[in-house]
Tab-separated table of C-alpha atoms in Angstrom:
chain	number	residue	atom	x	y	z
S	1	MET	CA	-0.043	0.038	-0.027
S	2	SER	CA	1.267	3.457	-0.896
S	3	PRO	CA	1.973	5.864	1.955
S	4	SER	CA	-0.709	8.520	2.444
S	5	LEU	CA	0.100	12.129	1.772
S	6	GLN	CA	-0.062	12.767	5.570
S	7	SER	CA	2.342	9.907	6.316
S	8	TYR	CA	4.756	11.269	3.740
S	9	LEU	CA	4.586	14.850	5.177
S	10	THR	CA	5.085	13.470	8.683
S	11	ALA	CA	8.017	11.256	7.596
S	12	LYS	CA	9.801	14.123	5.723
S	13	ARG	CA	10.074	16.156	8.955
S	14	THR	CA	13.563	14.704	9.787
S	15	VAL	CA	14.657	14.938	6.237
S	16	ASP	CA	13.770	18.643	6.022
S	17	ASP	CA	15.406	19.197	9.513
S	18	ARG	CA	18.742	18.132	8.096
S	19	ALA	CA	18.292	19.864	4.777
S	20	LEU	CA	17.313	23.366	5.860
S	21	ASN	CA	20.100	25.907	5.303
S	22	ARG	CA	20.902	27.154	8.770
S	23	ARG	CA	22.362	30.444	7.545
S	24	VAL	CA	19.216	31.362	5.701
S	25	LEU	CA	17.090	30.215	8.626
S	26	GLY	CA	19.169	32.189	11.029
S	27	ARG	CA	18.805	35.406	8.994
S	28	CYS	CA	15.052	34.773	8.844
S	29	SER	CA	14.919	34.347	12.616
S	30	ASP	CA	16.972	37.536	13.192
S	31	GLU	CA	14.648	39.509	10.835
S	32	LEU	CA	11.528	38.246	12.679
S	33	ALA	CA	13.047	39.217	16.014
S	34	GLY	CA	13.110	42.835	14.815
S	35	ILE	CA	9.365	42.931	14.027
S	36	ASP	CA	6.925	44.625	16.444
S	37	GLU	CA	5.036	41.897	18.253
S	38	PRO	CA	2.878	40.126	17.732
S	39	ALA	CA	4.676	39.235	14.527
S	40	ARG	CA	2.063	38.290	11.938
S	41	VAL	CA	3.118	35.205	10.004
S	42	VAL	CA	1.210	33.414	7.175
S	43	GLU	CA	2.257	30.026	5.965
S	44	PHE	CA	1.128	28.752	2.507
S	45	GLY	CA	0.727	24.994	2.104
S	46	PHE	CA	1.586	24.189	5.684
S	47	GLY	CA	0.854	20.408	5.296
S	48	VAL	CA	0.622	18.740	8.710
S	49	GLY	CA	2.214	21.562	10.652
S	50	THR	CA	5.827	20.475	10.723
S	51	MET	CA	7.193	24.041	10.042
S	52	ILE	CA	5.184	25.488	12.915
S	53	GLU	CA	6.467	22.727	15.181
S	54	ARG	CA	10.076	23.172	14.028
S	55	LEU	CA	10.159	26.935	14.418
S	56	ALA	CA	8.699	26.680	17.946
S	57	GLU	CA	10.928	23.738	19.004
S	58	TRP	CA	14.081	25.502	17.604
S	59	GLY	CA	13.114	28.773	19.296
S	60	ARG	CA	12.990	30.616	15.946
S	61	LEU	CA	9.724	32.613	16.486
S	62	PRO	CA	9.336	35.845	18.249
S	63	GLU	CA	7.849	35.598	21.815
S	64	ARG	CA	4.408	36.638	20.614
S	65	THR	CA	3.425	35.435	17.117
S	66	SER	CA	0.199	35.484	15.196
S	67	TYR	CA	0.475	32.456	12.863
S	68	ARG	CA	-2.044	31.815	10.106
S	69	ALA	CA	-1.487	28.459	8.426
S	70	ILE	CA	-3.301	27.709	5.111
S	71	ASP	CA	-3.660	24.398	3.376
S	72	ARG	CA	-6.224	23.273	0.823
S	73	ASP	CA	-6.284	19.575	1.957
S	74	PRO	CA	-8.782	19.028	4.887
S	75	GLU	CA	-6.980	15.819	5.867
S	76	ASN	CA	-3.692	17.689	6.308
S	77	VAL	CA	-5.437	20.235	8.598
S	78	ALA	CA	-7.117	17.497	10.572
S	79	VAL	CA	-3.756	15.859	11.248
S	80	ALA	CA	-2.195	19.170	12.123
S	81	ARG	CA	-4.883	19.854	14.717
S	82	GLU	CA	-3.968	16.588	16.464
S	83	ARG	CA	-0.179	16.903	16.127
S	84	ILE	CA	0.675	20.525	16.909
S	85	PRO	CA	-0.562	20.747	20.549
S	86	ASP	CA	1.445	17.714	21.607
S	87	ARG	CA	4.573	18.880	19.740
S	88	LEU	CA	4.382	22.343	21.247
S	89	GLU	CA	3.916	20.882	24.749
S	90	ALA	CA	7.743	20.522	25.161
S	91	THR	CA	8.429	24.032	23.889
S	92	ASP	CA	8.269	27.414	25.709
S	93	TYR	CA	5.340	28.473	23.426
S	94	ARG	CA	1.679	28.089	24.279
S	95	ILE	CA	-1.282	28.043	21.846
S	96	VAL	CA	-3.560	30.966	22.556
S	97	ASP	CA	-6.957	29.411	23.172
S	98	GLU	CA	-9.345	32.207	22.201
S	99	PRO	CA	-12.577	31.998	20.254
S	100	ASP	CA	-11.291	34.132	17.360
S	101	THR	CA	-8.045	32.234	16.707
S	102	GLY	CA	-9.584	29.673	14.355
S	103	TRP	CA	-8.356	26.867	16.490
S	104	GLU	CA	-11.526	24.698	16.294
S	105	ASN	CA	-12.213	21.962	18.832
S	106	PRO	CA	-8.793	22.113	20.595
S	107	ARG	CA	-7.929	18.966	22.471
S	108	GLU	CA	-8.295	19.151	26.171
S	109	GLY	CA	-4.638	18.410	26.699
S	110	ALA	CA	-3.887	21.590	24.673
S	111	ARG	CA	-6.262	23.645	26.748
S	112	ALA	CA	-4.662	22.417	30.034
S	113	ASP	CA	-1.209	23.122	28.593
S	114	THR	CA	-2.219	26.675	27.767
S	115	ALA	CA	-3.230	27.429	31.280
S	116	GLY	CA	-0.030	25.857	32.655
S	117	ARG	CA	2.282	27.934	30.400
S	118	ARG	CA	0.968	31.447	30.753
S	119	ALA	CA	4.017	32.475	32.903
S	120	SER	CA	6.424	31.819	30.051
S	121	GLY	CA	5.167	34.781	27.918
S	122	ARG	CA	5.704	32.933	24.653
S	123	SER	CA	2.559	32.482	22.747
S	124	ILE	CA	1.291	31.449	19.213
S	125	ASP	CA	-2.042	32.765	18.257
S	126	LEU	CA	-2.638	29.961	15.721
S	127	THR	CA	-5.209	29.696	12.988
S	128	LEU	CA	-5.522	26.708	10.733
S	129	GLU	CA	-7.402	27.361	7.594
S	130	VAL	CA	-8.609	25.021	4.818
S	131	ALA	CA	-8.213	27.044	1.634
S	132	ASP	CA	-6.230	27.407	-1.556
S	133	ALA	CA	-3.959	30.266	-0.697
S	134	LEU	CA	-3.642	31.426	-4.307
S	135	SER	CA	-7.406	31.083	-5.226
S	136	THR	CA	-9.224	34.021	-6.659
S	137	GLU	CA	-11.694	33.805	-3.799
S	138	ALA	CA	-8.981	33.909	-1.146
S	139	ILE	CA	-7.182	36.865	-2.748
S	140	ALA	CA	-10.548	38.711	-3.025
S	141	ASP	CA	-11.198	38.081	0.685
S	142	ARG	CA	-7.867	39.471	1.573
S	143	ASP	CA	-8.353	42.511	-0.629
S	144	THR	CA	-11.676	43.408	1.109
S	145	ALA	CA	-10.496	42.706	4.638
S	146	SER	CA	-9.412	45.442	6.970
S	147	GLU	CA	-5.844	46.467	6.731
S	148	GLY	CA	-4.892	44.777	10.061
S	149	ASP	CA	-6.536	41.498	9.006
S	150	SER	CA	-5.175	41.257	5.506
S	151	ARG	CA	-1.574	42.227	5.937
S	152	ALA	CA	1.345	39.967	7.179
S	153	ASP	CA	4.896	40.659	8.376
S	154	ALA	CA	6.158	37.354	6.904
S	155	VAL	CA	5.039	34.616	4.509
S	156	ILE	CA	6.522	31.115	4.779
S	157	ALA	CA	6.331	28.977	1.656
S	158	ALA	CA	8.192	25.773	2.363
S	159	ALA	CA	8.262	23.193	-0.398
S	160	PHE	CA	5.593	25.136	-2.087
S	161	LEU	CA	6.799	27.480	-4.787
S	162	ASP	CA	8.043	24.552	-6.967
S	163	ILE	CA	4.555	23.029	-7.208
S	164	VAL	CA	2.530	26.244	-8.016
S	165	ASP	CA	2.612	29.010	-10.618
S	166	LEU	CA	5.641	30.987	-9.375
S	167	GLU	CA	4.640	34.355	-10.797
S	168	ARG	CA	1.117	34.067	-9.477
S	169	ALA	CA	2.419	33.005	-6.009
S	170	LEU	CA	4.913	35.900	-5.756
S	171	SER	CA	2.151	38.398	-6.850
S	172	THR	CA	-0.149	36.993	-4.144
S	173	ILE	CA	2.542	37.077	-1.524
S	174	ALA	CA	3.300	40.690	-2.416
S	175	THR	CA	-0.318	41.556	-2.041
S	176	ILE	CA	-0.589	40.387	1.555
S	177	LEU	CA	2.801	41.419	2.836
S	178	GLU	CA	3.444	44.700	4.543
S	179	PRO	CA	6.045	46.795	2.718
S	180	GLY	CA	9.398	45.514	4.040
S	181	GLY	CA	7.734	42.158	4.872
S	182	LEU	CA	9.565	38.826	4.580
S	183	LEU	CA	9.251	35.842	2.289
S	184	TYR	CA	10.904	32.744	3.588
S	185	ALA	CA	10.864	29.970	0.929
S	186	PRO	CA	12.901	26.978	2.010
S	187	ILE	CA	13.042	23.554	0.262
S	188	THR	CA	12.289	24.973	-3.204
S	189	PHE	CA	13.240	22.160	-5.679
S	190	ASP	CA	15.973	22.922	-8.194
S	191	GLY	CA	16.819	20.293	-10.650
S	192	ALA	CA	18.479	17.282	-9.164
S	193	THR	CA	17.074	13.876	-8.327
S	194	GLY	CA	19.537	11.037	-7.703
S	195	PHE	CA	19.707	7.505	-6.267
S	196	ALA	CA	22.510	5.219	-5.279
S	197	PRO	CA	23.628	2.583	-6.061
S	198	PRO	CA	23.657	3.639	-9.760
S	199	HIS	CA	21.354	2.080	-12.278
S	200	PRO	CA	21.756	2.133	-16.054
S	201	LEU	CA	18.415	3.943	-16.507
S	202	ASP	CA	19.035	6.616	-13.966
S	203	ALA	CA	19.824	9.515	-16.338
S	204	ARG	CA	16.862	8.796	-18.515
S	205	ILE	CA	14.404	8.363	-15.516
S	206	GLU	CA	15.632	11.685	-13.971
S	207	ARG	CA	15.296	13.555	-17.261
S	208	LEU	CA	11.765	12.317	-17.847
S	209	TYR	CA	10.744	12.910	-14.247
S	210	HIS	CA	11.842	16.514	-14.416
S	211	ARG	CA	10.253	16.897	-17.877
S	212	HIS	CA	6.963	15.808	-16.275
S	213	MET	CA	7.283	18.564	-13.724
S	214	ASP	CA	7.860	21.119	-16.485
S	215	ASP	CA	5.605	20.015	-19.225
S	216	ILE	CA	2.908	17.665	-18.011
S	217	ARG	CA	2.173	18.556	-14.367
S	218	ASP	CA	-0.373	21.405	-13.959
S	219	SER	CA	1.986	23.889	-12.339
S	220	GLY	CA	5.469	24.205	-10.839
S	221	GLY	CA	8.798	23.049	-12.361
S	222	SER	CA	12.053	21.294	-11.950
S	223	THR	CA	14.199	24.442	-11.775
S	224	ALA	CA	11.965	26.498	-9.556
S	225	GLY	CA	14.784	27.494	-7.152
S	226	ARG	CA	16.859	29.286	-9.689
S	227	LYS	CA	13.719	30.864	-11.270
S	228	LEU	CA	12.724	32.165	-7.928
S	229	LEU	CA	16.025	33.963	-7.568
S	230	SER	CA	15.588	35.604	-10.868
S	231	SER	CA	11.875	36.387	-10.438
S	232	LEU	CA	12.210	38.097	-6.976
S	233	PRO	CA	13.506	41.467	-8.224
S	234	GLU	CA	10.894	41.572	-10.987
S	235	ASN	CA	8.168	41.236	-8.402
S	236	GLY	CA	9.488	43.824	-5.983
S	237	PHE	CA	11.527	41.718	-3.718
S	238	GLU	CA	15.091	42.033	-2.445
S	239	THR	CA	16.994	38.775	-1.791
S	240	LEU	CA	18.390	38.859	1.685
S	241	ALA	CA	19.908	35.292	1.819
S	242	ALA	CA	19.925	32.202	-0.245
S	243	GLY	CA	21.641	28.741	-0.034
S	244	GLY	CA	21.398	25.143	-0.954
S	245	SER	CA	19.240	22.623	1.016
S	246	ASP	CA	19.588	18.979	-0.008
S	247	TRP	CA	17.460	16.089	0.936
S	248	ILE	CA	19.966	13.278	1.723
S	249	VAL	CA	18.331	9.978	2.847
S	250	ARG	CA	20.590	6.916	3.441
S	251	PRO	CA	20.477	3.804	5.596
S	252	ARG	CA	22.457	3.876	8.770
S	253	SER	CA	24.158	1.167	10.768
S	254	ALA	CA	21.957	-0.415	13.443
S	255	ASP	CA	22.186	-3.244	15.938
S	256	GLU	CA	20.538	-5.670	13.499
S	257	GLY	CA	21.978	-4.423	10.259
S	258	ARG	CA	21.206	-1.176	8.320
S	259	GLU	CA	18.035	0.852	8.791
S	260	TYR	CA	16.621	4.246	7.828
S	261	PRO	CA	16.321	6.933	10.606
S	262	ALA	CA	12.904	7.763	12.053
S	263	ALA	CA	10.193	7.220	9.433
S	264	GLU	CA	12.466	7.980	6.410
S	265	ARG	CA	11.683	4.551	4.805
S	266	THR	CA	8.075	5.823	4.332
S	267	PHE	CA	9.465	9.022	2.835
S	268	LEU	CA	11.456	7.053	0.275
S	269	GLU	CA	8.464	4.904	-0.541
S	270	ALA	CA	6.416	7.979	-1.290
S	271	ILE	CA	9.218	9.461	-3.473
S	272	LEU	CA	9.406	6.241	-5.561
S	273	GLU	CA	5.608	6.210	-5.934
S	274	THR	CA	5.564	9.792	-7.048
S	275	ILE	CA	8.253	9.143	-9.679
S	276	ASP	CA	6.497	6.004	-10.927
S	277	GLU	CA	3.199	7.907	-11.202
S	278	ALA	CA	4.890	10.643	-13.223
S	279	LEU	CA	6.661	8.023	-15.644
S	280	VAL	CA	3.298	6.316	-16.300
S	281	ALA	CA	2.186	9.394	-18.187
S	282	TYR	CA	4.667	8.743	-20.965
S	283	PRO	CA	3.740	6.650	-24.050
S	284	GLY	CA	5.659	3.530	-24.922
S	285	ASP	CA	7.699	5.271	-27.681
S	286	VAL	CA	9.106	7.717	-25.037
S	287	LEU	CA	9.588	5.268	-22.234
S	288	ASP	CA	9.201	1.496	-22.615
S	289	PRO	CA	6.908	0.343	-19.758
S	290	ALA	CA	9.212	-2.598	-19.110
S	291	ASP	CA	12.050	-0.210	-18.514
S	292	ARG	CA	9.932	1.760	-16.068
S	293	ARG	CA	8.916	-1.355	-14.233
S	294	THR	CA	12.558	-2.639	-14.141
S	295	TRP	CA	13.832	0.578	-12.697
S	296	VAL	CA	11.116	1.036	-10.128
S	297	SER	CA	11.105	-2.630	-8.935
S	298	THR	CA	14.914	-2.517	-8.548
S	299	ARG	CA	14.660	0.663	-6.504
S	300	ARG	CA	11.859	-0.771	-4.305
S	301	ARG	CA	13.834	-3.990	-3.703
S	302	GLN	CA	16.863	-1.928	-2.695
S	303	LEU	CA	14.700	0.111	-0.347
S	304	GLU	CA	13.252	-2.989	1.191
S	305	GLU	CA	16.809	-4.328	1.720
S	306	SER	CA	17.979	-0.960	3.181
S	307	GLU	CA	20.478	-0.396	0.339
S	308	LEU	CA	18.928	2.655	-1.296
S	309	SER	CA	20.148	6.195	-0.874
S	310	PHE	CA	18.571	9.366	-2.259
S	311	VAL	CA	19.548	12.965	-2.923
S	312	GLY	CA	17.269	15.853	-3.938
S	313	HIS	CA	18.548	19.362	-4.462
S	314	HIS	CA	16.728	22.477	-3.296
S	315	VAL	CA	17.284	26.161	-2.689
S	316	ASP	CA	16.288	28.120	0.558
S	317	VAL	CA	15.572	31.851	-0.026
S	318	LEU	CA	14.753	34.662	2.283
S	319	ALA	CA	13.543	37.997	0.648
S	320	ARG	CA	12.112	41.305	1.656
S	321	LEU	CA	9.336	43.141	-0.111
S	322	GLU	CA	10.707	46.506	-0.960
S	323	ASN	CA	8.898	49.651	0.163
S	324	GLY	CA	6.576	51.209	-2.353
C-alpha cells in the first residue's frame, strides 16, 4: 500500500530538518526578531504543521506570534490539529486558546497546557485554515479585509513554490505582505534527483521525471529554485539570503543491520511512488513500460533491503518586499 500524503509529510520532517540551510534560517529568525510583536506570519501549504512545530521547537519565532496556516487539504489540517498541541507541549510556546483564533475543537490536553504555560510569555495565536492560498476567492477576501486583518509581516512557503505557478504566487505574496515584509521559501526544488547505487536507466528516468514537472504537471517546475532567484527582483523583492538545502536519505548502521532513521523509509516509498506515477504518463515510444517497471522494482527492492540512498537538491531563499 502506498503511503498516504499525511504519512509522507510526517516522515519528511527529519529529512527537512537536516536539509534546511541554517544560515538562511538564522537570518530569517533575526529579521523576525526585529518585528513589532505580535509578529504576523502566514504559511502557505503548511501540510501537517511540521514547520510550525520546528520553528517553535528551535526557538526561531518571536515571543508573541500570530500564525495563520493555510492548506487546501482538509485531511492535512485535521492531522495538524492533532499533532501540533502535543509537539508544542515541550516548547516554551503556548497556543492561545481564544474563540477568534480559528483553532477549532482544541484537544483538552492543549487547553490544559495553555493554562499551565501562561507564565512563560511565549505564545502562538494559531489559525489553521482549509483554503487554496492562491485562489481568486482567497485573494478577493484579503483585498476586502481590513488592513490589520489582510496584511502579514512574513510569509512562509516551504516546499511550495516549486509546485505552483511561481509568478502568481509571488504576486499573491506581495499583495498580503506589509512593505518591508519577509518571504521565507525553503526547500524549493531545483533540478537534481539522484539515487544510489547507480542504475543504467538513472539519467533517462531523472530527465523524464523532471520533464513531467515542467511540461505535464499542472504547475511548478524542476528548476523553480533558480527561477525564484531571478523572479524576485521583477516582483518587488530584495533577496536577503539564499543557499542550498539538500534532501539526503541513506540507511544507517543499526544493531541488527542497516536501517533508515525515524520514518524515512516511508518518505522514500512515497518518493518512488511519485516518480512511478509521473513516468506512467509517457507513451511507450518515449519510455518502454518494461524499462519503467525494471527501474522502479529495482529501487523498491533496494529500499526493502535498506540499500537505497537518495539525494534531492533544493534552494532556500529569504527575501524582503521593497517599500513602495
